[in-house]
Each structure stands twice: as structure tokens, then as C-alpha cells.
mmCIF file of C-alpha atoms in Angstrom:
data_model
loop_
_atom_site.group_PDB
_atom_site.id
_atom_site.type_symbol
_atom_site.label_atom_id
_atom_site.label_comp_id
_atom_site.label_asym_id
_atom_site.label_seq_id
_atom_site.Cartn_x
_atom_site.Cartn_y
_atom_site.Cartn_z
ATOM 1 C CA UNK A 243 112.600 96.871 33.832
ATOM 2 C CA UNK A 244 112.706 99.463 31.023
ATOM 3 C CA UNK A 245 109.554 101.627 30.412
ATOM 4 C CA UNK A 246 108.366 100.209 27.250
ATOM 5 C CA UNK A 247 108.483 96.499 28.504
ATOM 6 C CA UNK A 248 105.912 97.320 31.218
ATOM 7 C CA UNK A 249 101.945 96.796 30.577
ATOM 8 C CA UNK A 250 99.846 99.738 30.320
ATOM 9 C CA UNK A 251 97.788 98.921 33.194
ATOM 10 C CA UNK A 252 100.758 98.465 35.312
ATOM 11 C CA UNK A 253 102.175 101.888 34.689
ATOM 12 C CA UNK A 254 98.723 103.436 34.856
ATOM 13 C CA UNK A 255 98.416 101.758 38.257
ATOM 14 C CA UNK A 256 101.811 102.804 39.444
ATOM 15 C CA UNK A 257 101.478 106.434 37.988
ATOM 16 C CA UNK A 258 97.932 106.660 39.885
ATOM 17 C CA UNK A 259 99.259 105.042 43.349
ATOM 18 C CA UNK A 260 102.026 107.523 43.125
ATOM 19 C CA UNK A 261 99.993 110.127 42.806
ATOM 20 C CA UNK A 262 97.718 109.282 45.816
ATOM 21 C CA UNK A 263 100.611 108.776 48.079
ATOM 22 C CA UNK A 264 102.180 111.944 47.004
ATOM 23 C CA UNK A 265 98.672 114.055 47.357
ATOM 24 C CA UNK A 266 98.029 112.377 50.883
ATOM 25 C CA UNK A 267 101.632 113.749 51.819
ATOM 26 C CA UNK A 268 101.732 116.733 50.338
ATOM 27 C CA UNK A 269 98.156 117.602 51.502
ATOM 28 C CA UNK A 270 99.052 116.689 55.254
ATOM 29 C CA UNK A 271 102.028 119.110 55.012
ATOM 30 C CA UNK A 272 100.229 121.966 53.626
ATOM 31 C CA UNK A 273 97.737 121.406 56.300
ATOM 32 C CA UNK A 274 100.535 121.737 59.057
ATOM 33 C CA UNK A 275 102.257 124.422 57.329
ATOM 34 C CA UNK A 276 99.189 126.863 57.287
ATOM 35 C CA UNK A 277 97.197 125.571 60.508
ATOM 36 C CA UNK A 278 97.788 127.672 63.299
ATOM 37 C CA UNK A 279 98.641 126.676 66.962
ATOM 38 C CA UNK A 280 95.027 126.006 67.886
ATOM 39 C CA UNK A 281 94.365 123.384 65.186
ATOM 40 C CA UNK A 282 93.779 119.972 66.298
ATOM 41 C CA UNK A 283 96.888 118.626 64.649
ATOM 42 C CA UNK A 284 98.943 121.014 66.372
ATOM 43 C CA UNK A 285 97.386 120.230 69.765
ATOM 44 C CA UNK A 286 98.263 116.543 69.221
ATOM 45 C CA UNK A 287 101.928 117.717 68.815
ATOM 46 C CA UNK A 288 101.678 119.650 72.031
ATOM 47 C CA UNK A 289 100.249 116.712 73.868
ATOM 48 C CA UNK A 290 103.447 114.198 72.274
ATOM 49 C CA UNK A 291 106.001 117.038 73.818
ATOM 50 C CA UNK A 292 106.463 118.061 70.142
ATOM 51 C CA UNK A 293 104.759 121.843 70.319
ATOM 52 C CA UNK A 294 107.671 123.353 68.411
ATOM 53 C CA UNK A 295 108.046 121.143 65.494
ATOM 54 C CA UNK A 296 104.564 120.985 63.982
ATOM 55 C CA UNK A 297 105.706 123.401 61.112
ATOM 56 C CA UNK A 298 108.867 121.548 60.799
ATOM 57 C CA UNK A 299 107.075 118.232 60.220
ATOM 58 C CA UNK A 300 105.026 119.590 57.805
ATOM 59 C CA UNK A 301 108.067 120.964 55.812
ATOM 60 C CA UNK A 302 109.625 117.430 56.282
ATOM 61 C CA UNK A 303 106.517 115.932 54.598
ATOM 62 C CA UNK A 304 106.293 118.369 51.889
ATOM 63 C CA UNK A 305 109.965 117.513 50.802
ATOM 64 C CA UNK A 306 109.238 113.754 51.489
ATOM 65 C CA UNK A 307 105.914 113.963 48.986
ATOM 66 C CA UNK A 308 107.870 115.733 46.536
ATOM 67 C CA UNK A 309 110.838 113.633 46.418
ATOM 68 C CA UNK A 310 108.694 110.425 45.762
ATOM 69 C CA UNK A 311 106.812 112.078 43.207
ATOM 70 C CA UNK A 312 109.531 112.961 41.049
ATOM 71 C CA UNK A 313 110.833 109.896 39.077
ATOM 72 C CA UNK A 314 114.641 110.685 39.508
ATOM 73 C CA UNK A 315 114.209 110.643 43.510
ATOM 74 C CA UNK A 316 111.669 108.378 43.980
ATOM 75 C CA UNK A 317 113.699 105.721 45.620
ATOM 76 C CA UNK A 318 114.891 107.868 48.090
ATOM 77 C CA UNK A 319 111.426 109.483 48.779
ATOM 78 C CA UNK A 320 110.317 105.860 48.953
ATOM 79 C CA UNK A 321 112.852 104.869 51.775
ATOM 80 C CA UNK A 322 112.437 108.546 53.788
ATOM 81 C CA UNK A 323 108.687 107.787 53.517
ATOM 82 C CA UNK A 324 108.907 104.505 55.121
ATOM 83 C CA UNK A 325 110.827 105.672 57.734
ATOM 84 C CA UNK A 326 108.885 108.871 58.339
ATOM 85 C CA UNK A 327 105.602 106.668 58.735
ATOM 86 C CA UNK A 328 107.412 104.009 60.732
ATOM 87 C CA UNK A 329 108.204 106.949 63.251
ATOM 88 C CA UNK A 330 104.480 107.963 63.242
ATOM 89 C CA UNK A 331 103.424 104.423 64.083
ATOM 90 C CA UNK A 332 106.024 104.529 66.794
ATOM 91 C CA UNK A 333 104.687 107.927 68.330
ATOM 92 C CA UNK A 334 100.873 106.665 68.037
ATOM 93 C CA UNK A 335 102.017 103.278 70.009
ATOM 94 C CA UNK A 336 104.098 105.344 72.609
ATOM 95 C CA UNK A 337 101.309 107.397 73.268
ATOM 96 C CA UNK A 338 98.458 104.638 73.506
ATOM 97 C CA UNK A 339 96.817 105.448 70.347
ATOM 98 C CA UNK A 340 96.886 101.883 68.343
ATOM 99 C CA UNK A 341 94.026 103.165 66.701
ATOM 100 C CA UNK A 342 95.903 105.743 65.070
ATOM 101 C CA UNK A 343 98.174 103.409 63.221
ATOM 102 C CA UNK A 344 96.348 102.198 60.160
ATOM 103 C CA UNK A 345 96.764 105.308 57.796
ATOM 104 C CA UNK A 346 100.539 105.151 58.197
ATOM 105 C CA UNK A 347 100.594 101.484 57.600
ATOM 106 C CA UNK A 348 98.369 101.866 54.302
ATOM 107 C CA UNK A 349 100.736 104.657 53.350
ATOM 108 C CA UNK A 350 103.583 102.334 54.030
ATOM 109 C CA UNK A 351 101.995 99.453 52.130
ATOM 110 C CA UNK A 352 101.177 101.603 49.290
ATOM 111 C CA UNK A 353 104.800 102.995 48.950
ATOM 112 C CA UNK A 354 106.491 99.575 48.651
ATOM 113 C CA UNK A 355 103.586 98.568 46.107
ATOM 114 C CA UNK A 356 104.460 101.263 44.085
ATOM 115 C CA UNK A 357 108.021 100.710 44.707
ATOM 116 C CA UNK A 358 107.625 97.051 43.329
ATOM 117 C CA UNK A 359 105.430 98.034 40.269
ATOM 118 C CA UNK A 360 108.276 100.394 39.139
ATOM 119 C CA UNK A 361 111.150 98.421 39.672
ATOM 120 C CA UNK A 362 110.570 94.868 40.670
ATOM 121 C CA UNK A 363 114.228 94.128 40.384
ATOM 122 C CA UNK A 364 114.691 96.208 43.578
ATOM 123 C CA UNK A 365 113.137 92.953 45.317
ATOM 124 C CA UNK A 366 115.396 90.641 43.616
ATOM 125 C CA UNK A 367 117.579 90.341 46.629
ATOM 126 C CA UNK A 368 114.707 89.065 48.927
ATOM 127 C CA UNK A 369 114.344 85.750 46.942
ATOM 128 C CA UNK A 370 115.409 82.874 48.701
ATOM 129 C CA UNK A 371 117.453 81.668 45.564
ATOM 130 C CA UNK A 372 119.041 84.560 45.078
ATOM 131 C CA UNK A 373 120.913 84.309 48.278
ATOM 132 C CA UNK A 374 125.031 84.210 47.135
ATOM 133 C CA UNK A 375 126.148 83.402 51.012
ATOM 134 C CA UNK A 376 123.919 80.199 51.542
#
């Protein structure tokens, strides 16, 4: 869908949600990159057996937040953010922390809401009537 065919409220909503998701991811990244090994987040990584990965994960989050924010790389950013936060959900579940999966679920939902607002055609293959094989 071309930009001029979208309603103004849809564009504003899309941009606001893109900004919120990117801000949350980038702030989390910055926290990981500037925090010391005695921070609460770093202690969780030690508990999960990922003690040497705190800064690596922070760098990854920063990269994904930026990819999602830039229109040209938005689609790949959306896919990678979904995979990343799916991994976060799996990590929490693996370590008996089901109460901590709400935030990653919300972020994934927002990523896909923004994806739909930005390009509804990318969901066209999900419609039952568009199945070419059946």
C-alpha cells in the first residue's frame, strides 16, 4: 500500500508504535551495554548460564532496534525481533520464570501490529481465499 493511500491516523499510530518498540528495545540494549556485571540483569544472565553474553545480547538488541526503526530495514528488523523475543520467552520458560514472558509477548504483538499497519499486503497469504494449492 502506498504511503499517500493510508489514513493519517494509521500513519500516526504506526509511527508511534514503531517508536515505542524501538525505544524499549534500544533502552534495554543501552542498559546491557553500560551495566556492570553486578547489575540485576547481569545476575540473571549468570543464573541462566549466559554470563559472558550480556554485552553481546545488548549489542544484538541495539542492532535489532535500529533495524526496526529504519524504514528500509524494517521488515528484517521485525522478523529478527520476533525471533529474538521468542528466544527470550523460551529462556524464561526453560528456567521456570513464566511470569516474565508478558513483556516479550507484548513486544512481539506490537511488532506485528506495526507490520500490519505498515504493509497489510504482507499478510495476504494468510487469508484462506488466497491459497493457490487448495
